[in-house]
Short mmCIF file of C-alpha atoms in Angstrom, two decimals:
data_model
loop_
_atom_site.label_atom_id
_atom_site.label_comp_id
_atom_site.label_asym_id
_atom_site.label_seq_id
_atom_site.Cartn_x
_atom_site.Cartn_y
_atom_site.Cartn_z
CA ALA I 660 0.09 0.01 -0.08
CA GLN I 661 1.21 3.60 -0.56
CA SER I 662 1.04 6.30 1.86
CA VAL I 663 2.64 9.69 2.59
CA THR I 664 3.33 11.29 5.88
CA GLN I 665 3.85 15.37 6.15
CA LEU I 666 5.81 15.77 9.08
CA ASP I 667 4.62 19.26 9.64
CA SER I 668 1.14 20.60 9.71
CA HIS I 669 2.31 24.20 10.04
CA VAL I 670 5.51 26.04 8.82
CA SER I 671 6.23 29.62 9.30
CA VAL I 672 9.03 31.39 7.80
CA SER I 673 10.04 34.79 7.14
CA GLU I 674 10.06 36.44 3.62
CA GLY I 675 13.29 35.87 1.77
CA THR I 676 14.32 33.07 3.94
CA PRO I 677 14.42 29.38 2.80
CA VAL I 678 11.34 26.97 2.86
CA LEU I 679 11.65 23.44 3.83
CA LEU I 680 8.43 21.25 3.87
CA ARG I 681 9.12 17.61 4.83
CA CYS I 682 7.47 14.42 3.42
CA ASN I 683 7.86 10.75 3.63
CA TYR I 684 6.41 8.23 1.64
CA SER I 685 5.65 4.42 1.87
CA SER I 686 5.29 2.62 -1.31
CA SER I 687 5.76 -1.19 -1.92
CA TYR I 688 6.27 -0.30 -5.72
CA SER I 689 8.08 2.40 -7.73
CA PRO I 690 6.07 5.33 -6.83
CA SER I 691 5.51 8.59 -8.78
CA LEU I 692 5.63 11.46 -6.22
CA PHE I 693 3.90 14.94 -6.57
CA TRP I 694 3.69 18.25 -4.63
CA TYR I 695 0.41 20.05 -5.08
CA VAL I 696 -0.17 23.66 -3.75
CA GLN I 697 -3.41 25.07 -2.97
CA HIS I 698 -4.03 28.74 -2.30
CA PRO I 699 -7.01 29.91 -0.03
CA ASN I 700 -10.48 28.92 -1.74
CA LYS I 701 -8.79 27.71 -4.81
CA GLY I 702 -8.50 24.57 -6.55
CA LEU I 703 -4.96 22.24 -6.59
CA GLN I 704 -2.10 23.16 -8.54
CA LEU I 705 0.74 20.89 -9.45
CA LEU I 706 4.12 22.23 -8.59
CA LEU I 707 6.14 19.36 -9.33
CA LYS I 708 6.47 15.73 -10.06
CA TYR I 709 8.83 12.81 -9.61
CA THR I 710 8.60 9.60 -12.17
CA SER I 711 11.82 7.92 -11.74
CA ALA I 712 13.90 10.12 -14.14
CA ALA I 713 16.25 12.75 -12.41
CA THR I 714 16.13 12.53 -8.49
CA LEU I 715 16.08 16.22 -8.33
CA VAL I 716 12.98 17.87 -9.79
CA LYS I 717 12.47 21.46 -10.55
CA GLY I 718 8.69 22.88 -10.40
CA ILE I 719 7.10 26.10 -10.85
CA ASN I 720 7.65 29.17 -8.97
CA GLY I 721 11.51 28.33 -7.77
CA PHE I 722 10.38 25.03 -5.88
CA GLU I 723 12.26 22.01 -6.04
CA ALA I 724 12.13 18.53 -4.30
CA GLU I 725 14.60 15.72 -4.01
CA PHE I 726 13.53 12.12 -4.39
CA LYS I 727 15.97 10.13 -1.73
CA LYS I 728 15.02 6.39 -1.82
CA SER I 729 17.28 5.58 1.16
CA GLU I 730 15.47 7.86 3.35
CA THR I 731 12.12 7.36 1.57
CA SER I 732 11.66 11.22 1.50
CA PHE I 733 10.55 13.86 -0.99
CA HIS I 734 11.19 17.27 0.75
CA LEU I 735 10.13 20.38 -0.95
CA THR I 736 12.43 23.70 -0.63
CA LYS I 737 12.60 26.95 -2.14
CA PRO I 738 15.72 29.10 -1.61
CA SER I 739 13.47 32.37 -0.72
CA ALA I 740 9.88 32.37 0.49
CA HIS I 741 7.78 35.09 -1.25
CA MET I 742 4.52 36.43 0.16
CA SER I 743 2.51 34.85 -2.57
CA ASP I 744 3.74 31.45 -1.39
CA ALA I 745 1.48 31.28 1.74
CA ALA I 746 -0.81 28.32 1.04
CA GLU I 747 -1.43 24.75 1.65
CA TYR I 748 1.09 22.04 0.11
CA PHE I 749 0.12 18.46 -0.27
CA CYS I 750 2.62 15.78 -0.84
CA VAL I 751 1.06 12.92 -3.17
CA VAL I 752 2.05 9.80 -4.10
CA SER I 753 0.64 7.28 -6.90
CA ARG I 754 1.89 3.81 -7.68
CA SER I 755 3.54 3.07 -10.76
CA GLY I 756 1.54 0.59 -12.80
CA ASP I 757 -1.52 1.40 -11.08
CA SER I 758 -3.97 1.82 -14.30
CA SER I 759 -6.53 4.25 -12.35
CA TYR I 760 -3.58 6.61 -11.59
CA LYS I 761 -5.39 7.47 -8.48
CA LEU I 762 -3.21 9.89 -5.96
CA ILE I 763 -3.05 9.12 -2.51
CA PHE I 764 -2.58 12.45 -0.62
CA GLY I 765 -0.82 13.62 2.34
CA SER I 766 -2.69 15.51 5.10
CA GLY I 767 -0.89 18.82 3.94
CA THR I 768 1.17 21.51 5.49
CA ARG I 769 0.31 25.09 5.92
CA LEU I 770 3.05 27.64 4.90
CA LEU I 771 2.55 31.10 6.48
CA VAL I 772 5.19 33.69 5.33
CA ARG I 773 5.92 36.33 7.61
CA PRO I 774 6.59 40.17 6.29
CA ASN J 343 -9.98 26.70 -22.45
CA ALA J 344 -12.13 26.64 -19.27
CA GLY J 345 -10.34 23.42 -17.99
CA VAL J 346 -12.22 21.62 -15.27
CA THR J 347 -15.55 23.42 -14.39
CA GLN J 348 -17.53 22.46 -11.20
CA THR J 349 -21.27 23.56 -9.90
CA PRO J 350 -22.36 24.79 -7.94
CA LYS J 351 -19.78 26.55 -5.95
CA PHE J 352 -21.39 26.27 -2.43
CA ARG J 353 -24.62 24.35 -1.24
CA ILE J 354 -26.36 23.53 2.14
CA LEU J 355 -28.31 20.93 2.29
CA LYS J 356 -30.85 19.37 5.14
CA ILE J 357 -30.32 15.77 6.01
CA GLY J 358 -31.84 13.43 3.72
CA GLN J 359 -32.17 15.45 0.73
CA SER J 360 -30.30 14.59 -2.55
CA MET J 361 -28.22 16.63 -5.17
CA THR J 362 -26.07 16.35 -8.08
CA LEU J 363 -22.48 17.86 -8.10
CA GLN J 364 -21.58 18.70 -11.67
CA CYS J 365 -18.22 18.57 -13.12
CA THR J 366 -17.27 18.87 -16.88
CA GLN J 367 -13.83 19.26 -18.69
CA ASP J 368 -13.05 20.40 -22.16
CA MET J 369 -9.65 18.82 -22.35
CA ASN J 370 -10.93 15.34 -23.62
CA HIS J 371 -9.59 13.66 -21.06
CA ASN J 372 -10.46 10.00 -20.63
CA TYR J 373 -9.91 9.80 -16.85
CA MET J 374 -11.84 11.58 -14.33
CA TYR J 375 -12.01 11.55 -10.64
CA TRP J 376 -14.08 12.81 -7.49
CA TYR J 377 -12.32 13.52 -4.10
CA ARG J 378 -13.22 14.99 -0.86
CA GLN J 379 -11.51 17.10 1.60
CA ASP J 380 -12.31 17.41 5.00
CA PRO J 381 -10.81 20.31 7.29
CA GLY J 382 -7.41 19.78 8.12
CA MET J 383 -7.03 16.74 6.02
CA GLY J 384 -5.64 15.75 2.53
CA LEU J 385 -7.88 14.39 -0.16
CA LYS J 386 -9.68 11.09 -0.58
CA LEU J 387 -10.85 9.61 -3.65
CA ILE J 388 -14.67 8.82 -3.87
CA TYR J 389 -14.94 7.46 -7.33
CA TYR J 390 -13.28 7.27 -10.67
CA SER J 391 -13.57 6.46 -14.17
CA VAL J 392 -11.31 5.72 -16.80
CA GLY J 393 -13.68 6.46 -19.93
CA ALA J 394 -17.41 6.92 -20.84
CA GLY J 395 -19.16 4.34 -19.42
CA ILE J 396 -16.57 2.88 -17.20
CA THR J 397 -16.48 3.99 -13.07
CA ASP J 398 -15.12 2.33 -10.04
CA LYS J 399 -14.94 3.03 -6.39
CA GLY J 400 -12.31 4.75 -4.81
CA GLU J 401 -11.43 4.91 -1.03
CA VAL J 402 -14.48 6.51 0.37
CA PRO J 403 -17.48 5.80 -1.78
CA ASN J 404 -20.32 5.00 0.52
CA GLY J 405 -23.28 7.50 0.27
CA TYR J 406 -22.29 8.42 -3.52
CA ASN J 407 -23.03 7.44 -6.67
CA VAL J 408 -21.44 8.48 -10.31
CA SER J 409 -22.35 7.94 -13.94
CA ARG J 410 -20.23 8.70 -17.03
CA SER J 411 -22.22 8.79 -20.21
CA THR J 412 -20.04 11.23 -22.06
CA THR J 413 -15.87 11.86 -21.95
CA GLU J 414 -16.97 15.65 -20.73
CA ASP J 415 -19.19 15.11 -17.88
CA PHE J 416 -18.97 13.33 -14.58
CA PRO J 417 -21.46 13.97 -12.08
CA LEU J 418 -21.32 13.01 -8.51
CA ARG J 419 -24.70 11.95 -6.93
CA LEU J 420 -25.57 12.35 -3.09
CA GLU J 421 -29.04 10.43 -2.47
CA LEU J 422 -29.65 10.81 1.30
CA ALA J 423 -27.45 13.64 2.46
CA ALA J 424 -25.61 13.14 5.88
CA PRO J 425 -23.68 15.46 8.14
CA SER J 426 -20.51 13.28 7.49
CA GLN J 427 -21.02 14.41 3.78
CA THR J 428 -19.99 18.08 4.97
CA SER J 429 -16.94 18.56 3.14
CA VAL J 430 -15.30 20.07 0.04
CA TYR J 431 -15.31 18.10 -3.24
CA PHE J 432 -13.15 18.33 -5.99
CA CYS J 433 -13.21 17.05 -9.46
CA ALA J 434 -10.16 16.28 -11.36
CA SER J 435 -9.27 15.04 -15.04
CA SER J 436 -6.25 13.79 -16.68
CA ARG J 437 -4.89 12.07 -19.76
CA GLU J 438 -4.01 8.32 -19.15
CA GLY J 439 -0.63 8.76 -16.81
CA GLY J 440 -0.81 12.43 -17.17
CA THR J 441 -1.17 15.11 -14.61
CA GLN J 442 -4.46 15.44 -12.89
CA TYR J 443 -6.17 19.18 -13.37
CA PHE J 444 -8.41 20.09 -10.72
CA GLY J 445 -11.45 21.95 -10.56
CA PRO J 446 -12.36 25.02 -8.12
CA GLY J 447 -14.26 22.69 -5.77
CA THR J 448 -17.86 22.56 -4.30
CA ARG J 449 -18.35 23.43 -0.62
CA LEU J 450 -21.01 21.46 0.69
CA THR J 451 -22.50 21.61 4.50
CA VAL J 452 -25.43 18.97 5.41
CA LEU J 453 -27.36 20.55 8.37
#
């Protein structure tokens, strides 16, 4: 079975400082991993995805994530936070070879950015 | 392109009432999904469809029904609304194996 654990429910950073949102996954198969962002009262937008190519994945808006199989982690980072980054972030796993391609979501991390 | 559209945006139901949440996509995607998001939680899959005429249950299907008569539309039906169905409902669509694109959501309250 697949699952993801987001290690922090809330993260607070100052504008201009680095962002680290932590995610560990569990999968019996080769996983596909994603980060989605949800701004208040909005739908979800894909930030980036890992599908067994390069382990360092670059996404939109300066975000990137590194797939570490030995640590079963897929942490999301950004060098410098912007006020517009304040949102809910979801780490998501999908099982490679699952013909439904259904997504399994973590419980989310709310990012607060202080001026 | 409008992408994935959902109606209504908000709805309040009384216990026992029924309603249909509409979802339409204009990207010619074969795969469509319904998720619910409870407060402070991630999304959970209710039902999905891999093409017109084909649907299957997800993680939390009880109390819901779906149909897929066309590629574009994937309505979600609540027959006897219960307070436990108070949630935000998201529809998504994708090509086979592709990125899932989400609609803006329907916020449902059952009183």
